[in-house]
Coordinates of C-alpha atoms in Angstrom, one line a residue:
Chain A
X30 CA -1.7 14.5 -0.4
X31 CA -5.3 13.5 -1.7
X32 CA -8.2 12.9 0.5
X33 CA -11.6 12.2 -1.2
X34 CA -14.7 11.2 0.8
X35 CA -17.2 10.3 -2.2
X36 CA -20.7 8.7 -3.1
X37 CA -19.8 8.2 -6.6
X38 CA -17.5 5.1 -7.6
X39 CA -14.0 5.6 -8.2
X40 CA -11.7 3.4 -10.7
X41 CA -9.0 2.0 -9.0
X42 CA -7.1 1.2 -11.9
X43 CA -6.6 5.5 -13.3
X44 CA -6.1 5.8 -9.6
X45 CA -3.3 3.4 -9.0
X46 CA -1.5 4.7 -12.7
X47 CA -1.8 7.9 -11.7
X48 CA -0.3 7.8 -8.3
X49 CA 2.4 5.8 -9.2
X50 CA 3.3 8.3 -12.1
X51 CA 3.4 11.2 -10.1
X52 CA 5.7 10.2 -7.5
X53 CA 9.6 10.8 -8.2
X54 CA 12.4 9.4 -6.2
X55 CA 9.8 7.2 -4.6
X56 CA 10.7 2.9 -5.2
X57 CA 7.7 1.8 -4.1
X58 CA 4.2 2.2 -4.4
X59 CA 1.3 0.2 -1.8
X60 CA -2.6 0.7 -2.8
X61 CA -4.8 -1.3 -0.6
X62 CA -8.6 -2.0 -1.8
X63 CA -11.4 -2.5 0.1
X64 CA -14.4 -4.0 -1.6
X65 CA -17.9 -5.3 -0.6
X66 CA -18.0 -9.1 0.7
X67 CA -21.1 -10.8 0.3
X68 CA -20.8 -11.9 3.6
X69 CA -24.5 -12.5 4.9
X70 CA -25.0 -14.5 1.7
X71 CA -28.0 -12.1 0.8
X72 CA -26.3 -9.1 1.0
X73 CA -28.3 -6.7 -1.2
X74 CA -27.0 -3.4 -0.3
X75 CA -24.2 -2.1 2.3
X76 CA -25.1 1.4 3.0
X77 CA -21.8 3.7 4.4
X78 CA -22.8 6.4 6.3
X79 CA -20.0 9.0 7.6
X80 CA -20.2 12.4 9.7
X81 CA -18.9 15.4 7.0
X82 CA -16.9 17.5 7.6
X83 CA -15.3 15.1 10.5
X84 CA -14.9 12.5 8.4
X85 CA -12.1 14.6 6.0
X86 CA -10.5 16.0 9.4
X87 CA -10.3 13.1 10.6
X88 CA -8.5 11.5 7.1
X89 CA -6.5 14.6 7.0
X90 CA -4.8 14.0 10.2
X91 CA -4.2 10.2 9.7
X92 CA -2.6 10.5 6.5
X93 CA -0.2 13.5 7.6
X94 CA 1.0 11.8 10.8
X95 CA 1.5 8.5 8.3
X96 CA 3.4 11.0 6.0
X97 CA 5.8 12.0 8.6
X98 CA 6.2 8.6 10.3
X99 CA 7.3 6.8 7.4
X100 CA 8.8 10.5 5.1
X101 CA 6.1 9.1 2.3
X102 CA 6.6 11.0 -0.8
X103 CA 2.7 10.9 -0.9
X104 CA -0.7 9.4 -0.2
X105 CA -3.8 9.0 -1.0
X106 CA -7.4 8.1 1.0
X107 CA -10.5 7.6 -1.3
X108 CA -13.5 6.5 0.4
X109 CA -17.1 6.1 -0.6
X110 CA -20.3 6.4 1.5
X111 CA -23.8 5.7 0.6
X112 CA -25.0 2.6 -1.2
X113 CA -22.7 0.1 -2.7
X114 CA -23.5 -3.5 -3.7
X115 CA -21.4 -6.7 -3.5
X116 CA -18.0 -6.8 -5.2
X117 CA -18.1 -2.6 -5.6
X118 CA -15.0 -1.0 -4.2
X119 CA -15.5 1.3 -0.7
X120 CA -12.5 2.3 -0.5
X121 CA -8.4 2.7 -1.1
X122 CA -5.4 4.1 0.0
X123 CA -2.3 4.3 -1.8
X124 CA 1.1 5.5 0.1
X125 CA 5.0 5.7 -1.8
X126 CA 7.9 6.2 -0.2
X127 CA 12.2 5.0 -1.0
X128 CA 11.8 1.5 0.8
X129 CA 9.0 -0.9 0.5
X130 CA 9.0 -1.6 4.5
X131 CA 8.2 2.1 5.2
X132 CA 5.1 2.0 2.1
X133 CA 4.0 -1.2 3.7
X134 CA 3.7 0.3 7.0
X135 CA 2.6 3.5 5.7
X136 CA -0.5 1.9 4.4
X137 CA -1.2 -0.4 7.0
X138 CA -1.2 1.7 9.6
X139 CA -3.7 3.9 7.8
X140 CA -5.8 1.4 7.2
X141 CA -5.9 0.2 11.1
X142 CA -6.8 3.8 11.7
X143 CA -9.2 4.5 8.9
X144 CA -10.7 1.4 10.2
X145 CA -11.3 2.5 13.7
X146 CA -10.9 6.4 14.0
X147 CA -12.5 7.3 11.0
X148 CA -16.4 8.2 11.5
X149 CA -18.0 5.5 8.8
X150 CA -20.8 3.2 10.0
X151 CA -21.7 0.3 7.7
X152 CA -25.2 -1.6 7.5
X153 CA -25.6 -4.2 6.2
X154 CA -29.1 -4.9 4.0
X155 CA -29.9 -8.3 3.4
X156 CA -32.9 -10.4 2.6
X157 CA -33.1 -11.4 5.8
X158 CA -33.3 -7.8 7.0
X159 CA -30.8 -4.8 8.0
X160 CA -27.9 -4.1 10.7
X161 CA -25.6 -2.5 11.9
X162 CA -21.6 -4.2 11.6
X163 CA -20.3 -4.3 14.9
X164 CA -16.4 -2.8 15.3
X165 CA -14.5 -6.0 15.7
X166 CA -12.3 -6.0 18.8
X167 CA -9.5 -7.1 16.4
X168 CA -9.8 -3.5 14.5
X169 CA -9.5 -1.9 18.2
X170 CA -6.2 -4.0 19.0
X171 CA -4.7 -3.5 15.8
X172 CA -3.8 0.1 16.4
X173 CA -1.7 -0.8 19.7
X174 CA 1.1 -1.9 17.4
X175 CA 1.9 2.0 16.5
Chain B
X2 CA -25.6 24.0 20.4
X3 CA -26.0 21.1 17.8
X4 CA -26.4 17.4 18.7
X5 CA -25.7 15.1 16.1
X6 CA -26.3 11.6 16.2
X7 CA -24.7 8.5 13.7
X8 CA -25.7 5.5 12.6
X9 CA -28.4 3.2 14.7
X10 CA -27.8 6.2 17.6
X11 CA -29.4 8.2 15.0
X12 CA -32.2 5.6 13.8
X13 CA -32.9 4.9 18.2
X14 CA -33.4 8.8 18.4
X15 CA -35.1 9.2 15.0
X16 CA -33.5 12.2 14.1
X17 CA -29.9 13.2 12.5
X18 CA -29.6 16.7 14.7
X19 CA -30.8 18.2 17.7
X20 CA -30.5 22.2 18.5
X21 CA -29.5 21.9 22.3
X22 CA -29.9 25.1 24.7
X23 CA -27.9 24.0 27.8
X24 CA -26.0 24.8 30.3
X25 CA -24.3 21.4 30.8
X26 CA -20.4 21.5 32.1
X27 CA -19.5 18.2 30.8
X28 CA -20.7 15.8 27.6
X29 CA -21.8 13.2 30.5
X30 CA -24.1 16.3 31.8
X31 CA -25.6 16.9 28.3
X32 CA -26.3 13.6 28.0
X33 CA -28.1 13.2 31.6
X34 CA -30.0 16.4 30.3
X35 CA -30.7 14.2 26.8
X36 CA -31.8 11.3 28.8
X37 CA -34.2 13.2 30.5
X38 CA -36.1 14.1 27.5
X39 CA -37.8 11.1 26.4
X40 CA -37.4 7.4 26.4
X41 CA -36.0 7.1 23.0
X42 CA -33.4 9.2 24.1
X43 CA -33.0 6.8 27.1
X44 CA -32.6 3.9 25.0
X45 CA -30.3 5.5 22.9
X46 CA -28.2 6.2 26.0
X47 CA -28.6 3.4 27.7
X48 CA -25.2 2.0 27.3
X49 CA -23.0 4.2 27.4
X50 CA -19.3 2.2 26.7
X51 CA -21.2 1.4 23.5
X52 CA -21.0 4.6 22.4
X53 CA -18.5 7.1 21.2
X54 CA -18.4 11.0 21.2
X55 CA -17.1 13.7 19.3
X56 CA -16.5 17.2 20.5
X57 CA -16.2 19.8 17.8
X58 CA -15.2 17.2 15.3
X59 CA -12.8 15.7 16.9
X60 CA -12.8 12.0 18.9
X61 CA -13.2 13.3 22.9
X62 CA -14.3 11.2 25.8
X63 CA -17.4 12.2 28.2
X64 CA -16.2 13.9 30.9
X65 CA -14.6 16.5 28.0
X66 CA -16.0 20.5 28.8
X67 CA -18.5 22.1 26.5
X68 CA -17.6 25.5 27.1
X69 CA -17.4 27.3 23.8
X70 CA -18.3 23.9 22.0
X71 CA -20.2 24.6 18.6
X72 CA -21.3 20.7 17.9
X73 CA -21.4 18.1 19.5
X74 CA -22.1 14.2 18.1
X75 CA -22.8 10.9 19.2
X76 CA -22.6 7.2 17.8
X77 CA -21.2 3.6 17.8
X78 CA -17.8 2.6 17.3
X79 CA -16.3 3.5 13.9
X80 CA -16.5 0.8 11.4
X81 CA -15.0 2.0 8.2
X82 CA -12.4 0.8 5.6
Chain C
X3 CA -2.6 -17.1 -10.5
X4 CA -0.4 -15.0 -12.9
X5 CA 2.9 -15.1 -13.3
X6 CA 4.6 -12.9 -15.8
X7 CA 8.4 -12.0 -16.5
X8 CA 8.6 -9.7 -19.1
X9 CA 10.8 -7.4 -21.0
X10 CA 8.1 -5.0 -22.1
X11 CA 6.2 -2.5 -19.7
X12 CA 3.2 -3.2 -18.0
X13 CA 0.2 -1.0 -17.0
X14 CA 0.1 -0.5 -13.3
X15 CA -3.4 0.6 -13.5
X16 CA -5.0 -1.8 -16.1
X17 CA -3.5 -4.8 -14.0
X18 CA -4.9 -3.5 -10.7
X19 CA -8.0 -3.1 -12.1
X20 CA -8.8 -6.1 -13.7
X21 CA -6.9 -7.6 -10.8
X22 CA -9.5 -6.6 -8.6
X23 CA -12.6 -6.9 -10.7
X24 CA -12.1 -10.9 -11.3
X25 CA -11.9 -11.7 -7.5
X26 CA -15.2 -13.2 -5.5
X27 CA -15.9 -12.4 -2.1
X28 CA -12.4 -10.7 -1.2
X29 CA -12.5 -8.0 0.9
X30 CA -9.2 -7.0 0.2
X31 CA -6.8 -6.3 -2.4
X32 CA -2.9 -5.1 -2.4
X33 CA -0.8 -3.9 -4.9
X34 CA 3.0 -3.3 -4.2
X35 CA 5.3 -1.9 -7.5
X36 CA 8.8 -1.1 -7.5
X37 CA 9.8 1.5 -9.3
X38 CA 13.1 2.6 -10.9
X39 CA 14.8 5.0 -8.4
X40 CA 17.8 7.8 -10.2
X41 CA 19.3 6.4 -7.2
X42 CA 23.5 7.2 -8.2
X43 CA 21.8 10.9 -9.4
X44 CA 22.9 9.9 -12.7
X45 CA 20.9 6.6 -13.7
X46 CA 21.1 6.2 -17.3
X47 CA 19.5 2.8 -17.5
X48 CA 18.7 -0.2 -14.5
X49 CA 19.6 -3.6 -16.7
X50 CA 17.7 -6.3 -14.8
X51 CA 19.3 -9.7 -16.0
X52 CA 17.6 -13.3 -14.9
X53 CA 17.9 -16.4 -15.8
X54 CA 15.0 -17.8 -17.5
X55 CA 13.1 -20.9 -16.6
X56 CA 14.6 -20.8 -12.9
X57 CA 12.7 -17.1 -12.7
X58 CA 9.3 -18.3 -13.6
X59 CA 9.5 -21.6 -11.0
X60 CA 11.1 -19.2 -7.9
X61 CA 8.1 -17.0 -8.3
X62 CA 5.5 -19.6 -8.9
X63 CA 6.5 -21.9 -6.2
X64 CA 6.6 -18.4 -4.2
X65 CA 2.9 -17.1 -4.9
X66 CA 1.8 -21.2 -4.7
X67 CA 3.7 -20.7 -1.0
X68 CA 1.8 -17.2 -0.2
X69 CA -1.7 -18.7 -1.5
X70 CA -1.4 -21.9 0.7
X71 CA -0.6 -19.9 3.8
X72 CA -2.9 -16.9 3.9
X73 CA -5.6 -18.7 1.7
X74 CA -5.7 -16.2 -0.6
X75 CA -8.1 -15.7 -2.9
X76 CA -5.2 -14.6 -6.1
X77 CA -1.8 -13.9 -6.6
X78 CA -0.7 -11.8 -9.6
X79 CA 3.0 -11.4 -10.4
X80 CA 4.5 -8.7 -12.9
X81 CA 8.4 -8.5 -13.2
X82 CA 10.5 -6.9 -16.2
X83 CA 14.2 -7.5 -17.1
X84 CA 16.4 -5.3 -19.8
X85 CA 17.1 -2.1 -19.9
X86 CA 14.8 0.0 -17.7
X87 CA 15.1 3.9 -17.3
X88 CA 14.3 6.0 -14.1
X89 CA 10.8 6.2 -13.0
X90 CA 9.7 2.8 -15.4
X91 CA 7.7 0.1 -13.1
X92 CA 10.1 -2.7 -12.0
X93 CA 7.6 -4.9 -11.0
X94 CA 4.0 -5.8 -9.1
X95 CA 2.7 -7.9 -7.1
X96 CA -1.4 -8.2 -6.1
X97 CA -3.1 -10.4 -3.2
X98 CA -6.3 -10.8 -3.0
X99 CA -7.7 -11.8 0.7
X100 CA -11.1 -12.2 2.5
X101 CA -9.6 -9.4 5.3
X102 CA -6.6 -7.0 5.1
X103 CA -4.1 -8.7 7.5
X104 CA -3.8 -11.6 5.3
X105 CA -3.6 -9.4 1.6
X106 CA -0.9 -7.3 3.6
X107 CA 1.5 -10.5 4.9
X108 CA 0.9 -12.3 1.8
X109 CA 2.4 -9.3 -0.4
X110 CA 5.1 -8.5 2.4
X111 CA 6.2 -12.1 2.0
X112 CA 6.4 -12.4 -1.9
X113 CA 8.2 -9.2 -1.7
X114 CA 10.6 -10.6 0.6
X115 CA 10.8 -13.7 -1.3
X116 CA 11.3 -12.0 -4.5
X117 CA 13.8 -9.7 -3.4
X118 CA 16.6 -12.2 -2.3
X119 CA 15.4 -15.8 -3.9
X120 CA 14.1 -14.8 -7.0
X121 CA 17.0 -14.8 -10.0
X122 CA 17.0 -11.3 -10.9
X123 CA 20.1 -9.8 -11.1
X124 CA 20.3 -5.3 -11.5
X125 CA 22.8 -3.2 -12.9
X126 CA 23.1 0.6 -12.5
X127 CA 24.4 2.2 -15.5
X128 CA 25.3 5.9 -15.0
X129 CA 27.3 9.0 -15.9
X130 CA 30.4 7.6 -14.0
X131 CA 29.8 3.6 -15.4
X132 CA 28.4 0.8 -14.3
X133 CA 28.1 -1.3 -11.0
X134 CA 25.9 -4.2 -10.2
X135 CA 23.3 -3.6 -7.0
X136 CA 25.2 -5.6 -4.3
X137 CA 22.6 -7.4 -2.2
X138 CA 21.6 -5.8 0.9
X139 CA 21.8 -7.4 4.6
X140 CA 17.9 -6.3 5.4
X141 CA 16.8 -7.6 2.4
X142 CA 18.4 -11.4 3.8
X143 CA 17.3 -11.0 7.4
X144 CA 13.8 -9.7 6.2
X145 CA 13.2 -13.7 5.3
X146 CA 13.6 -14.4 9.3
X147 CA 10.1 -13.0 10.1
X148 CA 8.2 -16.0 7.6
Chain D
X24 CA 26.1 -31.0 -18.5
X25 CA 25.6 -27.0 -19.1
X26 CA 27.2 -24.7 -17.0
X27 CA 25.6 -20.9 -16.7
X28 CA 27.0 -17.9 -15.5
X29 CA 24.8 -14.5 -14.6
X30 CA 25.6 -11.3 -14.0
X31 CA 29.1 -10.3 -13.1
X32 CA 30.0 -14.3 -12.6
X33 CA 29.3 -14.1 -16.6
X34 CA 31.1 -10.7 -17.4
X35 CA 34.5 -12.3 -14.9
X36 CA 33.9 -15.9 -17.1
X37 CA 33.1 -13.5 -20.1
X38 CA 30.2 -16.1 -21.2
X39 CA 27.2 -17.1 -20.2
X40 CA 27.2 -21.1 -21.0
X41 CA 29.4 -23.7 -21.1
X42 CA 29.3 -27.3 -21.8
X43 CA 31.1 -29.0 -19.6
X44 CA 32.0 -33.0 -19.7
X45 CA 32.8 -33.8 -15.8
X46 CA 33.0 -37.0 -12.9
X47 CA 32.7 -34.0 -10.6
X48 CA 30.6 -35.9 -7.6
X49 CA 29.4 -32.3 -6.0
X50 CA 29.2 -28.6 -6.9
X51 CA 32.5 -28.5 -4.9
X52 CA 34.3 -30.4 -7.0
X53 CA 32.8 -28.6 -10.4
X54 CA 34.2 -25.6 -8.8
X55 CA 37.5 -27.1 -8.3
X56 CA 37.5 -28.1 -12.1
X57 CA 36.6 -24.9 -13.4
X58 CA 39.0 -23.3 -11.5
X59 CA 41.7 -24.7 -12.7
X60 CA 40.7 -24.0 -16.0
X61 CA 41.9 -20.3 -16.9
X62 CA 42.6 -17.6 -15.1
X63 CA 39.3 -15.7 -15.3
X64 CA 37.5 -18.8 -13.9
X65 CA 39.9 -18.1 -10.7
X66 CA 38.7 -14.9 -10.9
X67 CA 35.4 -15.7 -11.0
X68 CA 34.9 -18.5 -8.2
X69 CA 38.1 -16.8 -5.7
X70 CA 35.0 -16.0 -2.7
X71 CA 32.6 -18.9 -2.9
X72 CA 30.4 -16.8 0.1
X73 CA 30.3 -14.2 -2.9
X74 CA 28.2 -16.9 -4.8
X75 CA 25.1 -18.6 -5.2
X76 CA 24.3 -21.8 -6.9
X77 CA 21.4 -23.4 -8.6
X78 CA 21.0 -27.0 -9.7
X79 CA 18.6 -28.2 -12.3
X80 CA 17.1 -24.7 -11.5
X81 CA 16.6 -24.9 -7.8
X82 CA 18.7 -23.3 -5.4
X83 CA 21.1 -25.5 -3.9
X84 CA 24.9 -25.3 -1.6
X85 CA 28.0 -26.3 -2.6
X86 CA 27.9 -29.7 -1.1
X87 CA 24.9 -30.6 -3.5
X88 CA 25.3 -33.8 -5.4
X89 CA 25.8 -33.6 -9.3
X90 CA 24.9 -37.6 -10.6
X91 CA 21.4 -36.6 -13.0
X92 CA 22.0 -33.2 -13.1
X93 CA 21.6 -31.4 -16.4
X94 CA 22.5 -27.6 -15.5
X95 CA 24.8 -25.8 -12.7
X96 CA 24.0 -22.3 -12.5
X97 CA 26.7 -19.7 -10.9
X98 CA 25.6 -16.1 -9.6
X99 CA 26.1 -13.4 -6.9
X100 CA 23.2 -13.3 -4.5
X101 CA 19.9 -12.1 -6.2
X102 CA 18.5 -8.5 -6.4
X103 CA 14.8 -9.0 -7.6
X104 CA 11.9 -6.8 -6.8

C-alpha cells in the first residue's frame, strides 16, 4: 500500500507502469486522475490546502478498509496540496485486484471517500477574485451506496 | 490544548492554531468558550452545521469529550479529490 | 478517439500519460488494463485470436456509444491478440470526463461491452494443454445494467 | 460468399475460410448446408446456442437474411478484455 500526500507534481504515467508491474496474480488494474478544470473561466491558481498528519490517517484508513472489502492486491493514493494551475494533475488512485468489478469498486469507493472524508479544502483564484469550493451535496450522497 | 482551524475557518479567525487552556467537557463547550473571545471568533462560529470537527485527528461530532484530547481542529466540509 | 488492436505490447504508462495530457477541461481521467493472470498455475502462453475488420468496428461503434452517452471528453482503446505470457497487459481502456461518475460508467461500460461483443477469442495454453476461456454468465448479465 | 470460422469453430472445421457458392435464404439454411457437408462441419455446428454469428461483420441470429451478404462469420461467444 502507498499513500503519498505531496506538493510537488507526480507523473501519472511512471506511476500507472509501475503499479501495474508490481502487482502478480492481479487481472486488472483501475487508476483514476483528477486534474484541474478551468472551471471559473479565469481560473489562475487552485490552491489545496490539507490538515498533516490527519490527512495520511485519514488516507491510510480508506485505502485499508477498500483493501479488505474488495481483497485488492494493492493500492495507491497520491495527492497534491498547495498550488496547481489548470490542466495539472491533483491527484490519483490506482487499486488491482483478480476481477475488474471489485478494481472498479475498489477505486470508486475511494474516490467517494477521498472526496468527502479526506481533510483537503480547495480555493479557487480567479481574476475575478478567490473562494472557497463548496462540498457538493452529490459528494455527501455518494458515500451512502457503501 | 491546540486549536487548529482549516480553510476560510482559518482565514475568518486569522490564525492556523490556537493554544487553548480549558476546562471544557465537550467540543460544543470549547467552542462556546471560543465564541466568547472575540467577534472573529463569533463569525467563524456562527454556523455551526457548516462546519466540521476533528478530535485527535480523527472526524468526531460536537458533543465528543475532550478529556485527555491533545488537538483539536475545526473547518468546512472536505472538498478533496 | 483511438482505437488500436495490436499484436505488439503497449506501454501502460506512456499511454496514460499522454492520454491525460491532451484532454481540455476534464476533470477526470480512468484507466482500466487487463492483465494476463497464471490463472491454470501453469500458463505458458494466453493466445488471443480475433477476427480482423469486425474487431476494429465492435470497439469503435462501442467507444462512439460511451462518448455519446456520458459526453465524454476521449476514449482510448488498447487491445493485443497472439501469444501473450503471464503478467503481459491484455488491454486498456481510458475515459476522459468533466466529473468522475461519468469517466467511471463510461469505462465500466466499454469494459462490459468489450468483454462479451467484442471478437476476441482466448486460449490458455499450459503444462497439461490447451483449452479455450469458455465465456462466463456475469460477463453476459453484466450488459443488463446499460 | 466467404465463410469464416474462429477459435475452436476453426480448429473442429480445421480452417479458417471458405468460399462457399449458396441459394441459402438465412444463416439457418447456410448452417443446414454446411452441415451436411463433412463430418467435422456436424461437429462443428451440433449446439447452435454454442455459437455466435456475424454477417457482413455485424453481429447477427440465425434467422438473419443472406441476399447481399459478402461474409458469414461462425464463433463461440466472445472473450475480449
Amino acid at each position: 500500500m502507498d499513500i503519498r500526500v505531496q506538493e510537488v507534481p507526480f507523473d501519472l504515467g511512471e506511476e500507472a507502469r509501475a503499479f501495474a508491474a508490481r502487482q502478480s496474480g492481479m487481472g486488472a488494474v483501475v487508476t483514476f486522475t483528477g486534474i484541474v478544470r478551468d472551471v471559473a473561466e479565469g481560473l489562475e491558481v487552485m490552491e489545496i490546502e490539507h490538515y498533516p498528519g490527519m490527512t495520511e490517517r485519514a488516507l491510510t484508513r480508506i485505502a485499508e478498509e477498500a483493501r479488505a472489502r474488495w481483497g485488492l492486491g494493492d493500492v495507491l493514493v497520491v495527492h497534491r496540496f498547495g498550488r496547481l494551475r489548470a490542466d495539472e494533475l491533483i491527484m490519483m488512485v490506482a487499486t488491482a485486484a483478480r476481477h475488474r468489478a471489485d478494481a472498479f469498486q475498489a477505486a470508486e469507493f475511494l474516490m467517494d471517500y477521498l472526496k468527502s472524508r479526506a481533510p483537503f479544502w480547495k480555493k479557487e483564484h480567479g481574476r475575478d477574485g478567490a473562494s472557497w469550493v463548496a462540498a457538493r451535496d452529490e459528494d455527501e450522497d455518494a458515500l451512502d451506496r457503501w | 490544548m491546540d486549536v487548529l482551524y482549516f480553510a476560510w475557518v482559518r482565514e475568518r479567525i486569522g490564525t492556523p492554531k490556537d493554544k487553548v487552556d480549558t476546562e471544557a467537557a465537550t467540543v460544543r463547550d470549547l467552542v462556546e468558550e471560543l465564541r466568547a473571545r472575540e467577534p472573529r471568533y463569533e463569525a467563524a462560529f456562527a454556523d455551526l452545521s457548516a462546519l466540521r470537527v476533528a478530535v485527535d485527528q480523527e472526524l468526531a461530532d460536537f458533543d465528543a469529550p475532550l478529556a485527555g484530547v491533545r488537538e483539536v481542529a475545526f473547518f468546512p466540509p472536505m472538498t478533496g479529490g
